[in-house]
């Protein structure tokens, strides 16, 4: 049957493919039987093509000519692709070992011939160092260029035979080895090369301009040839060490510290720039350490002894910042700086505290000094905790060298800021001042001394009504409570409570007085104080005018009627009054103490009195009386005349009223001063302590 015949005659064939390696691959494409296939059969050429006679020798001659042309910088007769193919052909026929040896020998012969231009007279002697370096660099650059071109021709050899033999250096490495062995390792050549490089670096350090690209190329050569460290780096560092050792010694004598610090910073910047520009990166650590050691580490103590005090005194922020940065680079730098910083603070602060002539400005000087040192620690010393703690320790040390006085003056300084009439600061500024005061206060050991003076001054401010701001007073009290605890401020808080209660009592007393059948012409204000809260005052008995005594008894009756079981103790030293006085110039009002009041009222009864007569009439203690009379007769506003004239009051002095007294103000405050012809009390303030 026709159909069956076609099936029996199905074709059976194969395809043979020849690869580049000369092998044949036979693939079964179809089979005469359904569901079966032939095996893949791979066969080699039976016979390898033979090279033409003398092919190897002729090809090598061609390659040698090409290498020679490259080395002599002449044109190559043959196409580079043709040369590459020739190398590949030789390698394919097991000629690689011979080819490698022949190539190495040709290169070695050429390199050996180059040494003559550096060794033989007159070449070596006739060239200056810079010209020698340029010739060496040209030789090296030519060698590198030639090696790259030769390798491009023999690339197949490099990537097959050389790669398969781990003990053989590549063509590039062979070129380096030959240059190192026959040129750079020559003692005379190496010595002059290194000396020439060192000479150029020294010239640059001295401010001259040098060819950095030349230095970069030559030092790169030494690095590539793996002789950089042994031949150059050690000598370079030795010379650097010698240079900067001498420079450090000389400049420490010639220059002041700020100038010297800037010089060191500039030198370090220059050396880092050399690392970037032409030195090997591996040199950086040892080079910078060398500069830091010779210019900084060897002179740390001398720098600080010579210049730290000046830098701090003049607040040289830039130089102090630089000093810290430089000292942080060297071993032991910051600990040494820290010790000098601590000693400076103790010395400078000790002078502020221990000089009595400066007591008037001590607290402000301390605040200014603390601000200054804080700024240095923050801005210049990178907020280093060690320096901040050392500063605190130093402040605590010097501020307690003089016991009690700083505590007293700080309390008085606070009083000056919280007293009415202080127009130096706004509320916000006052708050900042109080915060700064608290920082100084923390350093004081004798806080009980501060409390005593603060309490005394607070009492004056509260009793005389001279507190600038109740909010500021309470803010200061809150700060003290936070710093020292509730026990420290409990009595101070009690003083404020007494003043509030006294206000309520006086409202009730005024209502009480309005209901009296015989109202007084004197307006009396009494502050009732708890004895345990307030400072201790020496009791003093004085002779009050009849009208004052009567009013005092009225208040006593009123108060004890409301608070049975209590006892009032009057304190005349804290009393004050407003008096109306008449002079030739006209009427005036005088704000005076109770003692001044008693003295002035005597001149309503007579023209002139001796000091003994005044003492007998008023009962004022002699020392207090002398101070009182001095304030009225010897001050700027003299409401009394003293005979004989003088600044001090003595026994036997006589006093008369100064009717010619003049003053531009209507109401005049006489702290220990001022008065008039006829005197009349318009208001009177007393202080009474109650004792349970």
XYZ file of C-alpha atoms in Angstrom:
692
model
C 0.000 0.000 0.000
C 1.271 3.454 -0.907
C 0.812 5.018 2.541
C 2.732 2.263 4.276
C 5.558 2.611 1.817
C 5.991 6.283 2.657
C 6.264 5.483 6.333
C 8.985 2.862 5.724
C 11.043 5.348 3.713
C 11.294 8.118 6.341
C 14.588 10.037 6.149
C 17.355 9.535 8.735
C 20.098 12.273 8.844
C 22.478 14.177 11.162
C 24.099 17.636 11.262
C 27.781 18.059 12.040
C 28.916 21.423 13.533
C 32.566 22.451 13.789
C 33.531 24.553 16.779
C 36.367 26.968 17.148
C 38.389 24.365 19.006
C 38.397 22.029 16.033
C 35.940 19.586 17.552
C 32.848 18.295 15.739
C 29.422 17.917 17.273
C 26.937 15.557 15.682
C 23.265 15.935 16.505
C 20.583 13.402 15.759
C 17.643 15.216 14.323
C 15.312 12.485 13.259
C 14.927 8.776 13.652
C 13.420 6.152 11.482
C 11.618 4.695 14.410
C 8.882 6.459 16.295
C 9.721 7.262 19.959
C 13.469 6.570 19.694
C 16.542 8.898 19.296
C 20.217 8.528 18.584
C 22.935 9.325 21.152
C 24.937 12.594 20.899
C 28.346 11.790 19.521
C 31.287 14.296 19.877
C 34.448 13.645 17.933
C 37.818 15.463 17.660
C 39.635 16.210 14.483
C 41.620 13.237 13.506
C 44.621 15.382 12.556
C 45.581 18.814 14.030
C 46.632 21.385 11.419
C 50.398 21.789 11.364
C 52.207 25.131 11.625
C 54.207 26.267 8.692
C 57.935 25.651 8.907
C 59.797 28.423 10.807
C 56.400 29.950 11.837
C 57.404 30.217 15.497
C 60.722 31.896 14.801
C 59.284 34.265 12.235
C 56.396 35.218 14.440
C 58.664 35.924 17.426
C 60.874 38.137 15.275
C 57.797 40.077 14.242
C 56.715 40.424 17.886
C 60.213 41.410 19.032
C 60.347 44.126 16.407
C 57.013 45.462 17.625
C 58.235 45.476 21.251
C 61.406 47.250 20.195
C 59.408 49.861 18.320
C 57.313 50.502 21.418
C 60.393 50.804 23.616
C 62.090 53.172 21.203
C 58.929 55.168 20.552
C 58.972 54.437 16.824
C 56.140 53.309 14.556
C 55.082 49.638 14.605
C 55.217 47.952 11.192
C 52.395 45.555 11.856
C 48.735 45.835 12.655
C 48.082 45.430 16.419
C 45.248 42.996 15.746
C 47.593 40.903 13.629
C 50.165 40.875 16.441
C 47.523 39.894 18.993
C 46.421 37.013 16.725
C 50.012 35.920 16.326
C 50.423 35.650 20.121
C 47.181 33.687 20.322
C 48.405 31.273 17.614
C 51.705 30.671 19.396
C 49.937 30.049 22.684
C 47.638 27.548 20.984
C 50.650 25.496 19.963
C 52.252 25.242 23.409
C 54.855 27.934 22.785
C 53.691 30.020 25.805
C 56.641 29.210 28.161
C 59.209 30.127 25.544
C 57.273 33.206 24.489
C 57.024 34.424 28.107
C 60.765 34.005 28.702
C 61.680 35.732 25.449
C 59.396 38.673 26.237
C 60.798 39.050 29.749
C 64.378 39.005 28.426
C 63.676 41.705 25.848
C 62.075 43.916 28.480
C 64.892 43.333 30.958
C 67.543 44.216 28.388
C 65.770 47.478 27.655
C 65.367 48.447 31.354
C 68.995 47.629 32.093
C 70.021 49.987 29.328
C 68.047 52.845 30.967
C 70.149 52.885 34.114
C 73.088 54.424 32.285
C 71.409 57.804 31.979
C 71.318 58.019 35.791
C 74.613 56.435 36.770
C 77.241 57.422 34.275
C 79.289 60.619 34.425
C 78.593 63.333 33.385
C 74.837 62.677 33.518
C 74.655 62.203 37.262
C 76.830 65.161 38.249
C 75.672 67.654 35.673
C 72.002 67.535 36.674
C 70.579 69.511 39.576
C 68.179 67.648 41.839
C 65.021 68.956 40.185
C 66.249 68.061 36.692
C 67.220 64.622 37.974
C 63.718 64.113 39.353
C 62.157 65.194 36.083
C 64.369 62.750 34.157
C 63.483 59.956 36.565
C 59.805 60.747 36.231
C 60.028 60.780 32.445
C 61.764 57.403 32.494
C 59.083 56.000 34.798
C 56.209 57.397 32.763
C 57.737 56.010 29.546
C 58.205 52.630 31.188
C 54.580 52.493 32.344
C 53.267 53.548 28.939
C 55.451 50.970 27.176
C 54.445 48.188 29.549
C 50.757 48.906 28.981
C 51.161 48.756 25.187
C 53.266 45.583 25.310
C 50.685 43.952 27.556
C 47.886 44.830 25.106
C 49.738 42.839 22.418
C 50.547 39.903 24.689
C 47.162 39.988 26.468
C 46.274 36.441 25.427
C 49.530 35.173 26.958
C 48.830 37.175 30.142
C 45.291 35.810 30.496
C 46.001 32.180 29.755
C 49.497 30.920 30.457
C 50.455 33.488 33.147
C 47.071 33.269 34.836
C 47.312 29.475 35.005
C 50.782 29.652 36.623
C 50.426 31.322 40.000
C 54.192 31.583 40.496
C 54.650 33.738 37.423
C 54.164 37.519 37.694
C 51.865 39.175 35.196
C 53.345 41.250 32.396
C 52.561 44.468 34.334
C 54.092 43.099 37.545
C 57.107 41.925 35.569
C 57.581 45.457 34.290
C 57.422 46.793 37.873
C 59.848 44.161 39.089
C 62.374 44.962 36.354
C 62.185 48.719 36.980
C 62.583 48.208 40.692
C 65.484 45.760 40.326
C 67.540 47.574 37.734
C 66.777 51.269 38.334
C 65.166 52.201 41.626
C 67.088 49.667 43.696
C 70.367 51.124 42.470
C 71.729 52.783 45.635
C 72.983 55.956 43.946
C 69.795 56.439 41.949
C 67.520 55.741 44.910
C 69.482 58.013 47.219
C 69.377 60.947 44.830
C 65.712 60.394 44.019
C 64.704 60.382 47.697
C 66.947 63.329 48.522
C 65.505 65.280 45.622
C 61.944 64.612 46.791
C 62.819 65.594 50.368
C 64.438 68.766 49.108
C 61.293 69.753 47.195
C 59.112 69.092 50.249
C 61.380 71.211 52.442
C 61.229 74.040 49.909
C 57.440 73.876 49.969
C 57.413 73.898 53.779
C 59.500 77.044 53.621
C 56.882 78.745 51.505
C 58.164 78.137 47.977
C 56.054 76.748 45.122
C 56.966 73.270 43.865
C 55.728 70.927 41.142
C 53.256 68.818 43.093
C 52.328 66.655 40.116
C 56.003 65.657 39.807
C 56.135 64.696 43.494
C 52.826 62.832 43.221
C 54.115 60.824 40.255
C 57.465 59.929 41.829
C 56.008 59.003 45.208
C 53.365 56.978 43.396
C 56.239 55.205 41.615
C 57.904 54.325 44.928
C 54.586 53.081 46.254
C 53.869 50.975 43.149
C 57.366 49.512 43.338
C 56.783 48.725 47.035
C 59.837 50.633 48.213
C 57.971 53.709 49.497
C 58.079 52.812 53.173
C 61.696 51.601 53.336
C 63.345 54.035 50.956
C 61.310 57.212 51.542
C 58.892 57.242 54.476
C 61.397 56.595 57.258
C 63.765 59.330 56.057
C 60.877 61.685 55.418
C 59.534 61.280 58.963
C 63.009 61.664 60.440
C 63.510 64.934 58.557
C 60.013 66.094 59.524
C 60.699 65.342 63.173
C 63.982 67.273 63.046
C 62.408 70.263 61.264
C 59.455 70.682 63.608
C 61.482 70.046 66.757
C 63.724 72.988 65.876
C 60.803 75.111 64.699
C 58.843 74.488 67.901
C 61.747 75.494 70.107
C 62.411 78.638 68.085
C 58.832 79.869 67.719
C 57.956 79.301 71.372
C 60.610 81.878 72.147
C 59.746 84.307 69.354
C 55.957 84.353 69.213
C 53.127 84.901 71.641
C 50.721 82.061 72.289
C 47.829 83.119 70.004
C 50.215 83.508 67.063
C 51.904 80.200 67.872
C 48.575 78.337 68.025
C 47.543 79.658 64.624
C 50.944 78.615 63.254
C 50.480 75.062 64.564
C 47.004 74.856 63.046
C 48.363 76.087 59.711
C 51.199 73.524 59.787
C 48.763 70.687 60.466
C 46.548 71.864 57.625
C 49.536 72.003 55.273
C 50.668 68.473 56.149
C 47.160 67.103 55.669
C 47.083 68.832 52.308
C 50.353 67.086 51.361
C 48.764 63.756 52.177
C 45.933 64.541 49.804
C 48.182 65.981 47.104
C 51.126 63.624 46.810
C 52.066 61.607 49.895
C 50.821 58.066 50.369
C 47.766 57.773 52.589
C 49.588 55.310 54.845
C 51.921 58.124 55.955
C 49.156 60.305 57.359
C 48.913 58.966 60.911
C 52.647 58.995 61.622
C 53.187 62.354 59.900
C 50.427 64.184 61.784
C 51.508 62.556 65.057
C 55.040 63.797 64.447
C 53.895 67.393 63.889
C 51.567 67.310 66.908
C 54.279 65.872 69.129
C 56.976 68.380 68.216
C 54.798 71.509 68.033
C 52.270 70.708 70.771
C 53.034 67.782 73.037
C 56.590 68.928 73.768
C 55.384 72.439 74.655
C 51.994 71.904 76.372
C 53.044 73.195 79.767
C 54.994 76.126 78.297
C 52.051 77.145 76.093
C 49.630 77.125 79.021
C 51.988 78.852 81.420
C 52.791 81.531 78.885
C 49.390 82.205 77.396
C 46.296 80.636 79.007
C 45.802 83.414 81.550
C 46.091 86.060 78.841
C 43.635 84.244 76.578
C 41.112 83.937 79.407
C 41.662 87.474 80.724
C 41.100 88.925 77.253
C 38.301 86.475 76.448
C 40.015 85.364 73.217
C 37.248 82.960 72.196
C 38.750 82.066 68.809
C 42.166 81.203 70.224
C 40.683 79.347 73.207
C 38.621 77.228 70.823
C 41.721 76.528 68.754
C 43.715 75.708 71.908
C 41.111 73.140 72.963
C 40.948 71.591 69.498
C 44.731 71.287 69.249
C 45.201 69.912 72.775
C 42.487 67.334 72.168
C 44.694 65.842 69.455
C 47.693 65.004 71.651
C 48.117 62.505 74.437
C 47.558 64.109 77.817
C 46.550 67.402 76.216
C 43.069 67.823 77.665
C 43.988 66.656 81.214
C 46.817 69.199 81.245
C 44.557 71.970 79.939
C 41.922 70.964 82.492
C 44.354 71.387 85.396
C 45.521 74.818 84.222
C 41.894 75.860 83.645
C 41.002 74.819 87.204
C 44.031 76.616 88.660
C 43.247 79.801 86.721
C 39.675 79.919 88.046
C 40.858 79.364 91.620
C 43.486 82.081 91.312
C 41.345 84.695 89.584
C 38.294 83.994 91.732
C 40.376 83.925 94.894
C 41.600 87.426 94.116
C 38.007 88.643 93.766
C 36.934 87.084 97.061
C 40.002 87.699 99.201
C 40.619 91.367 98.347
C 38.652 93.493 100.856
C 39.095 96.580 98.680
C 36.940 94.856 96.051
C 34.117 93.886 98.424
C 31.823 96.543 96.989
C 31.887 94.893 93.570
C 32.579 91.312 94.678
C 29.214 89.793 93.793
C 28.914 91.509 90.425
C 32.502 90.520 89.642
C 31.695 86.915 90.579
C 28.617 86.917 88.351
C 30.558 88.388 85.444
C 33.402 85.916 85.979
C 30.975 82.981 86.103
C 29.275 84.153 82.890
C 32.657 84.455 81.217
C 33.820 80.983 82.279
C 30.464 79.473 81.305
C 30.825 80.956 77.847
C 34.354 79.548 77.514
C 33.216 76.091 78.611
C 30.235 76.147 76.252
C 31.709 77.848 73.195
C 35.403 76.978 73.358
C 35.609 73.698 75.260
C 32.761 71.905 73.452
C 30.593 71.610 76.590
C 33.092 69.082 77.927
C 31.631 67.751 81.186
C 35.068 67.441 82.768
C 35.742 71.141 82.242
C 32.294 72.151 83.515
C 32.724 70.034 86.650
C 36.246 71.391 87.189
C 34.863 74.922 86.971
C 32.226 74.166 89.607
C 34.833 72.600 91.867
C 37.144 75.604 91.454
C 34.349 78.088 92.237
C 33.376 76.177 95.350
C 37.012 76.144 96.478
C 37.865 79.824 96.095
C 34.515 81.254 97.187
C 34.895 79.583 100.583
C 38.479 80.757 101.141
C 37.061 83.742 102.966
C 34.379 82.441 105.341
C 31.079 84.308 105.677
C 31.935 87.452 103.695
C 30.757 86.189 100.278
C 27.533 84.943 101.868
C 26.948 88.342 103.476
C 27.659 90.262 100.275
C 25.490 87.975 98.157
C 22.595 88.586 100.553
C 23.171 92.340 100.310
C 23.387 92.124 96.524
C 20.023 90.371 96.407
C 18.664 93.083 98.694
C 19.870 95.788 96.319
C 18.087 94.086 93.428
C 14.825 93.436 95.295
C 14.643 96.848 96.960
C 12.230 99.450 95.617
C 13.903 102.050 93.478
C 16.026 99.549 91.616
C 15.333 100.523 88.014
C 18.258 98.649 86.521
C 16.260 95.659 85.331
C 12.847 94.629 84.060
C 11.027 91.768 85.762
C 12.419 89.302 83.232
C 15.953 90.620 83.670
C 15.570 90.545 87.457
C 14.512 86.914 87.261
C 17.611 86.080 85.218
C 19.804 87.904 87.749
C 18.260 85.921 90.604
C 18.881 82.672 88.723
C 22.541 83.603 88.323
C 22.767 84.546 91.998
C 21.476 81.103 92.930
C 24.279 79.482 90.943
C 26.850 81.410 92.995
C 24.842 80.703 96.174
C 25.159 76.942 95.625
C 28.925 77.142 95.997
C 28.731 78.725 99.473
C 29.234 76.456 102.476
C 28.013 78.972 105.081
C 24.412 79.161 103.917
C 23.292 79.952 107.473
C 25.279 83.202 107.259
C 23.485 84.066 104.032
C 20.151 83.287 105.696
C 20.905 85.619 108.619
C 21.784 88.571 106.386
C 19.024 87.814 103.911
C 16.469 87.672 106.725
C 17.695 90.981 108.129
C 17.491 92.707 104.754
C 14.136 91.125 103.946
C 12.794 92.418 107.259
C 13.839 95.957 106.334
C 12.239 95.711 102.911
C 8.983 94.391 104.322
C 8.743 96.705 107.333
C 9.644 99.896 105.471
C 7.579 98.881 102.442
C 10.577 99.057 100.143
C 10.231 95.758 98.345
C 10.330 96.280 94.575
C 8.030 93.395 93.752
C 6.154 90.847 95.822
C 6.385 88.444 92.882
C 10.169 88.815 92.767
C 10.394 88.294 96.547
C 8.347 85.123 96.355
C 10.292 83.931 93.334
C 13.546 84.273 95.284
C 11.966 82.499 98.229
C 10.899 79.661 95.938
C 14.433 79.340 94.572
C 15.891 79.175 98.083
C 13.314 76.580 99.083
C 14.126 74.448 96.043
C 17.858 74.724 96.736
C 17.928 74.320 100.533
C 14.636 72.719 101.467
C 11.488 73.880 103.264
C 13.213 74.123 106.666
C 15.556 76.786 105.323
C 12.730 79.084 104.190
C 10.042 78.344 106.783
C 10.892 81.439 108.871
C 11.168 83.612 105.772
C 7.727 82.456 104.666
C 6.480 83.246 108.179
C 7.666 86.837 107.760
C 5.441 87.235 104.695
C 2.497 85.749 106.580
C 3.036 88.237 109.427
C 2.920 91.132 106.993
C -0.328 89.893 105.466
C -1.908 89.456 108.926
C -0.686 92.906 109.973
C -2.505 94.465 107.022
C -5.757 92.842 108.130
C -5.191 93.963 111.746
C -4.579 97.558 110.671
C -7.834 97.616 108.679
C -9.655 96.531 111.822
C -7.706 99.075 113.943
C -8.615 101.969 111.668
C -12.288 101.029 111.991
C -11.784 100.823 115.755
C -10.187 104.287 115.844
C -13.070 105.821 113.929
C -15.370 104.810 116.766
C -13.183 106.495 119.424
C -14.505 109.659 121.054
C -11.158 111.427 120.770
C -9.525 110.525 117.434
C -5.762 111.145 117.197
C -4.072 113.532 114.798
C -1.411 110.924 114.201
C -2.008 108.021 111.859
C -0.479 104.927 113.462
C 0.606 101.818 111.556
C 1.714 98.767 113.518
C 3.280 95.568 112.198
C 2.731 92.587 114.472
C 5.578 90.140 114.086
C 6.107 86.629 115.368
C 9.351 86.750 117.328
C 10.644 83.365 116.127
C 10.421 84.328 112.446
C 12.219 87.655 112.436
C 15.809 88.707 113.154
C 16.721 89.375 116.775
C 16.659 93.045 117.780
C 18.131 94.463 120.997
C 15.290 95.830 123.170
C 15.632 99.569 123.808
C 13.548 101.870 125.996
C 13.137 105.446 124.697
C 11.105 108.434 125.895
C 8.186 108.864 123.517
C 6.064 112.010 123.387
C 2.829 111.799 125.417
C 0.601 111.635 122.331
C 2.627 108.713 120.952
C 2.459 106.825 124.246
C -1.276 107.337 124.420
C -1.795 106.028 120.883
C 0.477 103.090 121.610
C -1.666 102.141 124.617
C -4.863 102.416 122.540
C -3.481 99.897 120.053
C -2.294 97.600 122.837
C -5.758 97.586 124.345
C -7.300 96.905 120.935
C -4.927 94.084 120.034
C -4.895 92.224 123.360
C -8.649 92.472 123.430
C -8.699 90.315 120.309
C -5.725 88.074 121.200
C -5.781 87.326 124.905
C -2.729 85.599 126.349
C -0.282 87.361 124.064
C 2.342 89.894 125.066
C 3.457 92.812 122.922
C 7.096 93.939 122.910
C 7.659 97.229 121.113
C 10.785 97.649 118.970
C 11.549 101.365 118.491
C 14.658 100.713 116.366
C 12.410 99.652 113.489
C 9.953 102.549 113.760
C 9.747 105.418 111.266
C 7.626 108.504 110.771
C 6.657 111.250 108.331
C 7.011 114.747 109.814
C 5.740 118.074 108.542
C 8.328 120.813 108.906
C 8.427 124.521 108.106
C 11.572 126.261 106.887
C 12.110 129.760 105.512
C 11.850 128.223 102.070
C 8.460 126.735 102.920
C 6.875 123.521 104.095
C 8.507 120.134 103.665
C 7.729 116.568 104.624
C 10.513 114.497 106.149
C 10.715 110.697 106.135
C 12.759 109.787 109.196
C 13.443 107.027 111.673
C 11.792 107.038 115.117
C 15.085 108.103 116.719
C 15.407 111.015 114.277
C 11.786 111.870 115.054
C 12.407 112.096 118.800
C 15.442 114.357 118.269
C 13.689 116.677 115.833
C 10.578 117.037 118.001
C 12.754 118.543 120.754
C 13.311 121.621 118.582
C 9.619 122.416 118.869
C 10.407 123.151 122.544
C 13.724 125.038 122.264
C 16.285 126.635 119.990
C 19.478 124.790 120.956
C 20.428 121.664 122.880
C 23.624 119.873 123.824
C 24.135 116.225 123.022
C 23.802 115.388 126.734
C 20.468 117.225 126.930
C 19.148 115.399 123.889
C 20.229 112.020 125.314
C 18.517 112.758 128.622
C 15.306 113.900 126.927
C 15.011 111.031 124.407
C 16.598 108.138 126.280
C 18.391 107.046 123.091
C 21.554 105.006 123.704
C 24.734 107.086 123.237
C 26.129 105.313 120.161
C 22.751 105.312 118.422
C 22.236 108.960 119.331
C 25.583 110.001 117.872
C 24.734 108.269 114.589
C 21.308 109.906 114.597
C 22.692 113.396 115.207
C 25.399 112.845 112.608
C 22.740 112.001 110.029
C 20.802 115.158 110.825
C 23.683 117.620 111.164
C 26.620 116.269 109.176
C 25.055 114.727 106.071
C 24.214 116.190 102.689
C 20.839 117.474 103.877
C 21.560 119.201 107.184
C 18.353 120.050 109.018
C 20.381 120.730 112.204
C 23.451 122.854 112.698
C 26.304 121.510 114.846
C 28.660 123.643 116.884
C 31.570 123.224 116.475
C 31.413 122.131 112.855
C 32.787 118.719 111.880
C 31.962 115.351 110.402
C 31.808 113.513 113.729
C 29.627 114.078 116.796
C 31.496 114.465 120.093
C 30.475 114.992 123.731
C 29.804 118.658 124.386
C 28.620 119.416 120.817
C 25.576 121.667 120.626
C 22.823 121.583 118.006
C 20.278 124.092 116.714
C 17.606 123.980 114.052
C 18.709 124.978 110.519
C 15.938 127.308 109.460
C 17.771 128.078 106.205
C 17.598 124.464 105.020
C 16.733 124.140 101.310
C 15.885 121.173 99.112
C 14.313 120.816 95.674
C 11.974 118.011 96.790
C 8.879 118.421 98.934
C 9.180 115.007 100.617
C 12.730 114.265 101.709
C 14.018 110.959 102.996
C 16.591 111.360 105.740
C 18.301 108.071 106.293
C 20.582 109.868 108.742
C 19.893 113.531 107.616
C 17.382 116.568 107.191
C 14.707 118.734 109.220
C 12.826 122.120 109.908
C 11.775 124.845 112.337
C 8.435 123.614 113.632
C 7.734 119.898 113.423
C 4.475 118.057 113.447
C 3.978 114.288 113.207
C 1.532 113.332 110.439
C 2.008 109.529 110.471
C 3.843 107.044 112.606
C 4.775 103.385 112.139
C 5.746 101.074 114.969
C 6.727 97.460 115.167
C 5.508 95.191 117.913
C 6.549 91.614 118.536
C 4.125 89.315 120.250
C 5.296 86.522 122.497
C 3.051 83.593 123.344
